[in-house]
Amino acid sequence: MIFLLSLMACVFLVIARGLQIQRDLVTRQYSWRSAALVSVAWLVTFVPSLQSACTGWGCRWSVSVVWLANQLREVPTFGRLSQDQVTTITMLLVGLLTILFLGQLLGWLLYGTQRLLRRPASVQHGSRIRD
């Protein structure tokens, strides 16, 4: 039950972030710097974490962020924490990055869809506007 509630909360946060990104794009207050930072941070976190196990039947892909937890343990502040606490912090960081990244994607998707549906009628039907 807790898992389902947390999953619903994450979906809600992604949708809220997506709507905020779309609104920022429409009002031209979109921060390209923060978008680049979130995208690079997400890619840097997940690309090294991808693992595959291939058999004769095919390949199975998974994500392992153990390396990130090990890096956090090297920081003096986190080095004093227990392994469970570091794992929890790691999962919260990964979850937050994923929510922000998926919100960016959803915001761009909503913005693009809105622009496509807002085209003038003359362009949609292929007719010309006469002077």
PDB file of N, CA, C and O in Angstrom, residues 49-63:
ATOM      1  N   SER A  49      25.015   3.387 -14.592  1.00  0.00           N
ATOM      2  CA  SER A  49      24.280   2.436 -13.760  1.00  0.00           C
ATOM      3  C   SER A  49      23.623   1.327 -14.557  1.00  0.00           C
ATOM      4  O   SER A  49      23.143   0.351 -13.979  1.00  0.00           O
ATOM      5  N   LEU A  50      23.572   1.462 -15.868  1.00  0.00           N
ATOM      6  CA  LEU A  50      22.923   0.439 -16.687  1.00  0.00           C
ATOM      7  C   LEU A  50      23.759  -0.834 -16.706  1.00  0.00           C
ATOM      8  O   LEU A  50      24.969  -0.800 -16.904  1.00  0.00           O
ATOM      9  N   GLN A  51      23.099  -1.936 -16.497  1.00  0.00           N
ATOM     10  CA  GLN A  51      23.760  -3.236 -16.529  1.00  0.00           C
ATOM     11  C   GLN A  51      22.911  -4.186 -17.368  1.00  0.00           C
ATOM     12  O   GLN A  51      21.685  -4.109 -17.363  1.00  0.00           O
ATOM     13  N   SER A  52      23.572  -5.068 -18.057  1.00  0.00           N
ATOM     14  CA  SER A  52      22.836  -6.053 -18.837  1.00  0.00           C
ATOM     15  C   SER A  52      23.356  -7.447 -18.523  1.00  0.00           C
ATOM     16  O   SER A  52      24.539  -7.645 -18.250  1.00  0.00           O
ATOM     17  N   ALA A  53      22.446  -8.383 -18.563  1.00  0.00           N
ATOM     18  CA  ALA A  53      22.785  -9.791 -18.401  1.00  0.00           C
ATOM     19  C   ALA A  53      22.171 -10.519 -19.584  1.00  0.00           C
ATOM     20  O   ALA A  53      20.949 -10.559 -19.732  1.00  0.00           O
ATOM     21  N   CYS A  54      23.032 -11.051 -20.433  1.00  0.00           N
ATOM     22  CA  CYS A  54      22.548 -11.689 -21.650  1.00  0.00           C
ATOM     23  C   CYS A  54      22.657 -13.206 -21.539  1.00  0.00           C
ATOM     24  O   CYS A  54      23.637 -13.737 -21.007  1.00  0.00           O
ATOM     25  N   THR A  55      21.642 -13.868 -22.042  1.00  0.00           N
ATOM     26  CA  THR A  55      21.621 -15.332 -22.117  1.00  0.00           C
ATOM     27  C   THR A  55      21.306 -15.717 -23.553  1.00  0.00           C
ATOM     28  O   THR A  55      21.217 -14.863 -24.429  1.00  0.00           O
ATOM     29  N   GLY A  56      21.107 -16.979 -23.781  1.00  0.00           N
ATOM     30  CA  GLY A  56      20.754 -17.454 -25.112  1.00  0.00           C
ATOM     31  C   GLY A  56      19.380 -16.988 -25.549  1.00  0.00           C
ATOM     32  O   GLY A  56      19.072 -16.937 -26.736  1.00  0.00           O
ATOM     33  N   TRP A  57      18.539 -16.613 -24.608  1.00  0.00           N
ATOM     34  CA  TRP A  57      17.172 -16.194 -24.910  1.00  0.00           C
ATOM     35  C   TRP A  57      17.058 -14.692 -25.140  1.00  0.00           C
ATOM     36  O   TRP A  57      16.086 -14.217 -25.689  1.00  0.00           O
ATOM     37  N   GLY A  58      18.013 -13.940 -24.678  1.00  0.00           N
ATOM     38  CA  GLY A  58      17.952 -12.489 -24.835  1.00  0.00           C
ATOM     39  C   GLY A  58      18.683 -11.788 -23.708  1.00  0.00           C
ATOM     40  O   GLY A  58      19.351 -12.423 -22.885  1.00  0.00           O
ATOM     41  N   CYS A  59      18.541 -10.500 -23.666  1.00  0.00           N
ATOM     42  CA  CYS A  59      19.223  -9.691 -22.657  1.00  0.00           C
ATOM     43  C   CYS A  59      18.215  -9.065 -21.699  1.00  0.00           C
ATOM     44  O   CYS A  59      17.100  -8.734 -22.081  1.00  0.00           O
ATOM     45  N   ARG A  60      18.667  -8.918 -20.475  1.00  0.00           N
ATOM     46  CA  ARG A  60      17.851  -8.274 -19.449  1.00  0.00           C
ATOM     47  C   ARG A  60      18.639  -7.067 -18.947  1.00  0.00           C
ATOM     48  O   ARG A  60      19.819  -7.178 -18.610  1.00  0.00           O
ATOM     49  N   TRP A  61      17.987  -5.929 -18.888  1.00  0.00           N
ATOM     50  CA  TRP A  61      18.633  -4.696 -18.466  1.00  0.00           C
ATOM     51  C   TRP A  61      18.149  -4.304 -17.088  1.00  0.00           C
ATOM     52  O   TRP A  61      16.992  -4.493 -16.743  1.00  0.00           O
ATOM     53  N   SER A  62      19.032  -3.718 -16.316  1.00  0.00           N
ATOM     54  CA  SER A  62      18.668  -3.223 -14.993  1.00  0.00           C
ATOM     55  C   SER A  62      19.526  -2.004 -14.658  1.00  0.00           C
ATOM     56  O   SER A  62      20.501  -1.708 -15.334  1.00  0.00           O
ATOM     57  N   VAL A  63      19.136  -1.313 -13.595  1.00  0.00           N
ATOM     58  CA  VAL A  63      19.861  -0.133 -13.132  1.00  0.00           C
ATOM     59  C   VAL A  63      20.374  -0.423 -11.728  1.00  0.00           C
ATOM     60  O   VAL A  63      19.631  -0.873 -10.871  1.00  0.00           O
TER      61      VAL A  63
END
